[in-house]
CSV table of C-alpha atoms and ligand atoms in Angstrom, one decimal:
chain,number,residue,atom,x,y,z
A,1,MET,CA,-19.3,0.8,-24.3
A,2,THR,CA,-17.5,-1.8,-26.9
A,3,ASP,CA,-16.0,-4.8,-25.6
A,4,ARG,CA,-12.9,-3.1,-27.4
A,5,ASN,CA,-13.3,-0.1,-25.0
A,6,ARG,CA,-13.9,-1.8,-21.5
A,7,THR,CA,-10.3,-3.6,-21.9
A,8,ALA,CA,-8.4,-1.0,-23.5
A,9,LYS,CA,-5.4,-0.5,-21.1
A,10,PRO,CA,-6.0,2.9,-18.9
A,11,ALA,CA,-3.5,5.4,-20.3
A,12,GLN,CA,-0.3,5.4,-18.1
A,13,ALA,CA,1.8,8.9,-17.8
A,14,LEU,CA,5.1,10.0,-16.5
A,15,ASP,CA,4.8,11.6,-12.9
A,16,THR,CA,5.6,15.4,-13.6
A,17,LEU,CA,3.0,16.6,-10.9
A,18,TYR,CA,5.7,18.5,-9.1
A,19,ALA,CA,8.1,19.5,-11.7
A,20,ALA,CA,6.8,22.9,-11.7
A,21,ASP,CA,7.3,25.5,-8.8
A,22,GLN,CA,3.6,25.5,-7.0
A,23,PRO,CA,1.7,26.5,-3.6
A,24,ARG,CA,2.1,23.9,-1.1
A,25,GLN,CA,-1.2,22.0,-1.0
A,26,ASP,CA,-1.4,18.5,0.8
A,27,PHE,CA,-1.2,15.4,-1.2
A,28,ARG,CA,-4.4,14.0,-2.4
A,29,PHE,CA,-5.1,10.6,-4.2
A,30,ASP,CA,-7.2,12.4,-7.0
A,31,ALA,CA,-7.6,11.7,-10.8
A,32,SER,CA,-4.3,13.6,-11.5
A,33,VAL,CA,-2.4,11.4,-9.0
A,34,ALA,CA,-4.2,8.2,-10.2
A,35,ARG,CA,-2.9,9.0,-14.1
A,36,VAL,CA,0.4,8.5,-13.0
A,37,PHE,CA,0.1,6.3,-10.1
A,38,PRO,CA,2.6,3.2,-11.4
A,39,ASP,CA,5.2,5.5,-12.6
A,40,MET,CA,5.0,7.7,-9.1
A,41,ILE,CA,4.8,4.9,-6.7
A,42,ARG,CA,7.7,2.9,-8.9
A,43,ARG,CA,10.1,6.0,-8.7
A,44,SER,CA,9.3,7.0,-5.2
A,45,VAL,CA,9.1,3.9,-3.1
A,46,PRO,CA,12.5,1.6,-2.7
A,47,GLY,CA,11.6,-1.7,-3.1
A,48,TYR,CA,8.1,-1.6,-4.4
A,49,THR,CA,8.6,-3.7,-7.7
A,50,THR,CA,10.1,-6.6,-5.4
A,51,ILE,CA,7.3,-6.2,-2.9
A,52,ILE,CA,4.6,-6.7,-5.4
A,53,PRO,CA,5.6,-10.3,-6.7
A,54,MET,CA,6.4,-11.2,-2.9
A,55,ILE,CA,2.7,-10.4,-2.0
A,56,GLU,CA,2.0,-13.2,-4.6
A,57,VAL,CA,4.2,-15.9,-2.9
A,58,ILE,CA,3.0,-14.8,0.6
A,59,THR,CA,-0.4,-15.1,-0.4
A,60,GLU,CA,0.2,-18.7,-1.9
A,61,GLN,CA,1.6,-19.9,1.4
A,62,TYR,CA,-1.1,-18.5,3.7
A,63,VAL,CA,-4.3,-18.4,1.9
A,64,GLN,CA,-6.8,-20.8,3.6
A,65,PRO,CA,-9.8,-22.7,1.5
A,66,GLY,CA,-13.1,-20.5,1.4
A,67,SER,CA,-11.4,-17.6,3.4
A,68,HIS,CA,-11.5,-14.0,2.7
A,69,CYS,CA,-8.4,-12.0,1.5
A,70,TYR,CA,-8.7,-8.2,1.7
A,71,ASP,CA,-6.4,-5.5,0.3
A,72,LEU,CA,-7.0,-2.5,2.1
A,73,GLY,CA,-6.1,0.7,0.2
A,74,CYS,CA,-5.4,-1.0,-3.2
A,75,SER,CA,-5.0,2.0,-5.6
A,76,LEU,CA,-4.9,0.6,-9.2
A,77,GLY,CA,-4.8,-3.0,-7.7
A,78,ALA,CA,-1.2,-4.0,-7.9
A,79,SER,CA,-0.9,-5.4,-4.9
A,80,THR,CA,-4.8,-7.1,-5.5
A,81,LEU,CA,-3.7,-8.7,-8.6
A,82,ALA,CA,-0.6,-10.2,-6.8
A,83,MET,CA,-2.8,-11.6,-4.3
A,84,ARG,CA,-5.4,-13.0,-6.8
A,85,HIS,CA,-2.8,-14.6,-8.8
A,86,GLY,CA,-1.4,-16.4,-5.5
A,87,MET,CA,-4.7,-17.7,-5.0
A,88,PRO,CA,-6.0,-20.9,-5.8
A,89,ALA,CA,-9.0,-21.7,-7.4
A,90,SER,CA,-10.7,-22.5,-3.8
A,91,GLY,CA,-14.2,-20.4,-3.1
A,92,CYS,CA,-12.1,-17.4,-1.8
A,93,THR,CA,-13.4,-14.0,-1.8
A,94,LEU,CA,-10.9,-11.4,-2.8
A,95,VAL,CA,-11.5,-7.8,-2.0
A,96,GLY,CA,-9.9,-4.4,-2.8
A,97,VAL,CA,-10.7,-1.3,-0.9
A,98,ASP,CA,-9.9,2.4,-1.6
A,99,ASN,CA,-11.5,5.4,-0.6
A,100,SER,CA,-10.7,7.3,-3.7
A,101,ASP,CA,-13.0,7.2,-6.8
A,102,ALA,CA,-10.1,7.7,-9.4
A,103,MET,CA,-8.2,5.2,-8.2
A,104,ILE,CA,-10.8,2.3,-7.9
A,105,GLU,CA,-12.1,3.6,-11.5
A,106,ARG,CA,-8.6,2.9,-12.9
A,107,CYS,CA,-8.5,-0.3,-10.8
A,108,GLU,CA,-11.2,-1.9,-12.3
A,109,HIS,CA,-9.6,-1.6,-15.8
A,110,TYR,CA,-6.6,-3.4,-14.6
A,111,ILE,CA,-8.6,-5.8,-13.1
A,112,ALA,CA,-10.6,-6.7,-16.1
A,113,LEU,CA,-7.4,-7.0,-18.2
A,114,ASP,CA,-6.1,-9.6,-16.4
A,115,ASP,CA,-7.6,-13.1,-17.1
A,116,HIS,CA,-7.3,-14.9,-13.7
A,117,PRO,CA,-10.4,-16.8,-12.9
A,118,GLN,CA,-10.6,-15.6,-9.2
A,119,PRO,CA,-13.2,-12.9,-8.9
A,120,VAL,CA,-12.0,-9.6,-7.6
A,121,VAL,CA,-14.7,-7.5,-5.5
A,122,LEU,CA,-13.9,-3.7,-5.6
A,123,ARG,CA,-15.2,-1.5,-2.7
A,124,CYS,CA,-14.8,2.6,-3.0
A,125,GLU,CA,-15.0,3.4,0.8
A,126,ASP,CA,-13.0,4.0,4.0
A,127,ILE,CA,-10.7,0.9,5.0
A,128,LEU,CA,-12.1,2.1,8.7
A,129,ASP,CA,-15.8,1.1,7.5
A,130,THR,CA,-15.2,-2.1,5.7
A,131,PRO,CA,-16.7,-5.1,7.2
A,132,LEU,CA,-14.2,-7.7,7.6
A,133,THR,CA,-14.7,-11.3,8.5
A,134,ASP,CA,-13.1,-15.1,7.9
A,135,ALA,CA,-9.8,-13.6,6.7
A,136,SER,CA,-6.8,-15.6,5.8
A,137,VAL,CA,-4.3,-13.0,4.2
A,138,THR,CA,-4.8,-9.2,4.3
A,139,THR,CA,-2.2,-6.5,2.9
A,140,LEU,CA,-1.9,-3.4,3.8
A,141,ASN,CA,0.5,-2.2,1.4
A,142,PHE,CA,1.8,1.4,2.2
A,143,THR,CA,-1.8,2.3,3.2
A,144,LEU,CA,-1.7,2.4,7.1
A,145,GLN,CA,0.5,5.7,7.1
A,146,PHE,CA,-2.0,7.6,5.4
A,147,VAL,CA,-4.6,6.6,8.7
A,148,ASP,CA,-4.9,8.9,11.0
A,149,PRO,CA,-2.6,7.3,13.5
A,150,ASP,CA,-5.6,7.7,16.5
A,151,ARG,CA,-7.3,5.3,14.6
A,152,ARG,CA,-4.8,2.5,13.6
A,153,LEU,CA,-5.1,0.3,16.6
A,154,GLU,CA,-8.8,0.3,16.0
A,155,LEU,CA,-8.0,-0.8,12.4
A,156,LEU,CA,-5.7,-3.3,13.2
A,157,THR,CA,-7.8,-4.9,16.0
A,158,ARG,CA,-10.7,-5.7,13.7
A,159,ILE,CA,-8.2,-7.2,11.1
A,160,ALA,CA,-6.7,-9.4,13.9
A,161,GLU,CA,-10.1,-10.2,15.2
A,162,ALA,CA,-11.3,-11.3,11.6
A,163,THR,CA,-8.2,-13.3,10.5
A,164,ARG,CA,-8.4,-17.1,11.3
A,165,PRO,CA,-5.9,-18.8,13.2
A,166,GLY,CA,-2.9,-19.1,11.0
A,167,GLY,CA,-3.6,-16.6,9.0
A,168,VAL,CA,-1.4,-13.2,8.1
A,169,LEU,CA,-1.3,-9.7,7.8
A,170,ILE,CA,1.4,-8.2,5.1
A,171,LEU,CA,2.0,-4.5,6.2
A,172,SER,CA,4.4,-2.6,4.4
A,173,GLU,CA,5.3,1.2,5.7
A,174,LYS,CA,7.4,3.8,5.1
A,175,VAL,CA,9.2,4.1,8.6
A,176,ARG,CA,11.0,6.9,10.7
A,177,PHE,CA,14.0,6.0,12.9
A,178,GLU,CA,14.8,6.9,16.8
A,179,ASP,CA,18.1,7.5,16.1
A,180,ASP,CA,18.7,11.0,14.6
A,181,ALA,CA,21.9,9.8,12.6
A,182,GLU,CA,20.0,6.6,11.3
A,183,GLN,CA,16.8,8.9,10.2
A,184,ASP,CA,19.2,11.4,8.5
A,185,THR,CA,21.1,8.7,6.5
A,186,GLN,CA,18.1,6.7,5.3
A,187,THR,CA,16.2,9.7,4.4
A,188,ARG,CA,19.1,11.1,2.7
A,189,LEU,CA,19.3,7.6,0.6
A,190,HIS,CA,15.5,7.5,0.0
A,191,HIS,CA,16.2,10.9,-1.8
A,192,GLU,CA,19.2,9.6,-3.9
A,193,PHE,CA,17.1,6.6,-4.8
A,194,LYS,CA,14.2,9.4,-6.2
A,195,ARG,CA,17.1,11.4,-7.8
A,196,ALA,CA,18.6,8.3,-9.7
A,197,ASN,CA,14.8,7.9,-10.9
A,198,GLY,CA,14.7,11.0,-12.5
A,199,TYR,CA,13.2,13.2,-9.8
A,200,SER,CA,14.8,16.7,-9.4
A,201,ASP,CA,15.4,18.5,-6.1
A,202,LEU,CA,12.3,20.8,-6.4
A,203,GLU,CA,10.1,17.8,-7.0
A,204,ILE,CA,11.2,16.0,-4.3
A,205,SER,CA,11.0,18.8,-2.1
A,206,GLN,CA,7.9,19.8,-2.9
A,207,LYS,CA,6.3,16.3,-2.8
A,208,ARG,CA,7.8,15.7,0.5
A,209,SER,CA,6.2,19.2,2.0
A,210,ALA,CA,2.7,18.0,0.0
A,211,LEU,CA,3.1,14.6,2.4
A,212,GLU,CA,4.4,16.1,5.3
A,213,GLN,CA,0.7,16.2,7.1
A,214,VAL,CA,-0.8,13.3,5.4
A,215,LEU,CA,1.8,10.4,5.8
A,216,ILE,CA,2.6,10.0,9.2
A,217,PRO,CA,5.5,7.6,9.4
A,218,GLU,CA,5.9,5.7,12.8
A,219,THR,CA,9.1,3.6,14.1
A,220,LEU,CA,9.3,-0.3,13.9
A,221,ALA,CA,9.1,-0.7,17.5
A,222,GLU,CA,5.8,1.6,17.5
A,223,HIS,CA,4.4,-0.8,14.4
A,224,GLN,CA,5.7,-4.1,16.3
A,225,ALA,CA,4.0,-3.1,19.9
A,226,ARG,CA,0.7,-2.2,18.2
A,227,LEU,CA,0.5,-5.1,15.8
A,228,GLU,CA,1.1,-7.3,19.3
A,229,GLN,CA,-1.6,-5.2,21.0
A,230,ALA,CA,-4.0,-5.9,18.1
A,231,GLY,CA,-3.7,-9.6,18.6
A,232,PHE,CA,-0.9,-10.6,16.3
A,233,ARG,CA,2.3,-12.4,16.9
A,234,ASN,CA,5.6,-13.5,15.5
A,235,ILE,CA,5.6,-9.9,13.8
A,236,MET,CA,9.1,-10.1,11.6
A,237,VAL,CA,10.3,-8.0,9.0
A,238,TRP,CA,10.7,-9.8,5.5
A,239,TYR,CA,12.0,-6.7,3.7
A,240,GLN,CA,13.5,-3.7,3.9
A,241,CYS,CA,15.4,-0.9,1.8
A,242,PHE,CA,16.2,2.0,3.5
A,243,ASN,CA,13.2,3.6,5.1
A,244,PHE,CA,10.5,1.3,3.5
A,245,VAL,CA,9.8,-2.0,5.3
A,246,SER,CA,7.6,-4.8,5.0
A,247,MET,CA,6.5,-6.9,7.7
A,248,LEU,CA,4.4,-10.1,8.6
A,249,ALA,CA,2.4,-10.5,11.1
A,250,PHE,CA,0.6,-14.1,12.4
A,251,LYS,CA,-2.8,-14.7,14.0
A,252,PRO,CA,-1.9,-17.3,16.6
A,253,ALA,CA,-3.9,-20.6,16.9
B,301,LIG,C1,-0.3,-0.9,-4.2
B,301,LIG,N1,-1.6,-0.6,-2.0
B,301,LIG,O1,0.4,-0.4,-5.2
B,301,LIG,N2,-9.5,3.9,3.1
B,301,LIG,C2,-9.6,3.7,2.1
B,301,LIG,N3,-8.2,3.7,1.4
B,301,LIG,C3,-7.1,4.7,1.8
B,301,LIG,C4,-7.4,5.3,2.8
B,301,LIG,C5,-8.7,4.7,3.9
B,301,LIG,N4,-8.7,5.3,4.9
B,301,LIG,N5,-6.2,6.0,3.1
B,301,LIG,C6,-5.5,5.9,2.2
B,301,LIG,N6,-6.1,5.2,1.4
B,301,LIG,C7,-0.9,-0.1,-3.4
B,301,LIG,C8,-0.4,1.5,-3.0
B,301,LIG,S1,-1.1,3.7,-2.2
B,301,LIG,C9,0.4,4.2,-1.1
B,301,LIG,C10,-1.3,1.9,-1.8
B,301,LIG,C11,1.3,5.1,-1.8
B,301,LIG,C12,-5.6,4.7,-0.3
B,301,LIG,C13,-5.3,6.0,-0.9
B,301,LIG,O2,-6.4,6.4,-2.0
B,301,LIG,C14,-4.0,5.3,-1.9
B,301,LIG,O3,-4.7,4.7,-3.3
B,301,LIG,C15,-3.6,4.1,-1.1
B,301,LIG,O4,-4.3,3.9,0.1
B,301,LIG,C16,-2.4,4.1,-0.8
B,301,LIG,O5,0.4,-2.0,-3.7
B,301,LIG,O6,0.5,6.0,-2.5
B,301,LIG,O7,2.5,5.6,-1.1
């Protein structure tokens, strides 16, 4: 491979995956999704383009010298790169993890294109199997929602146990609401956001049905209670747009 090819920007494409009428299939993070992912997530997740640069700001505030930082469910590395840019050159280790080969393969290209000196270790594996140790900042940016609900406490407990006092977890999730009227309103506004970003009603409904068994949202109260149970404290929402929320959870001294 020539040097030029190694650093060539991965081809980005418009997300038209659900534009044509098709039989229902569970959503998967395969090569076709990885190819259009930057366009898909920007047009589908309200606040994504604000949350990513804020991950840099938050990392800068809470990273500790010589610690490990983890981006769990890193996809193409947008949140990994934000963490990288928030890290001082102080002997830290930055690890990005995703269990989709297609995502990790493209992620390597994006990391290679970025010239920040902080090394990045990419691991293609289930985050439930990732060894975690001596962490200061861990990010789960819209990843926990794809993990089996029965395994979520175990994962968060391992993160909390691995986190240094004063360290933080950034947890972004699509949430649901106890109150039916609020659930309906926030869902409708999210769909309007997608419509405003050029998705048709067919695309919106086919994608929603593909995600139904795969992305399991929980209420804010459920997240907060489980984070406490896992060992985090001072859990706060730092960002919300419609039914998309990002929280900070701290490891106490
Ligand atoms: C971003 N954080 O751009 N183990 C490893 N990876 C997983 C698992 C698992 N058990 N489950 C899901 N994933 C990114 C966006 S996307 C969010 C994260 C979205 C991975 C999955 O392969 C996908 O790449 C990612 O988590 C979720 O800031 O698509 O809404």
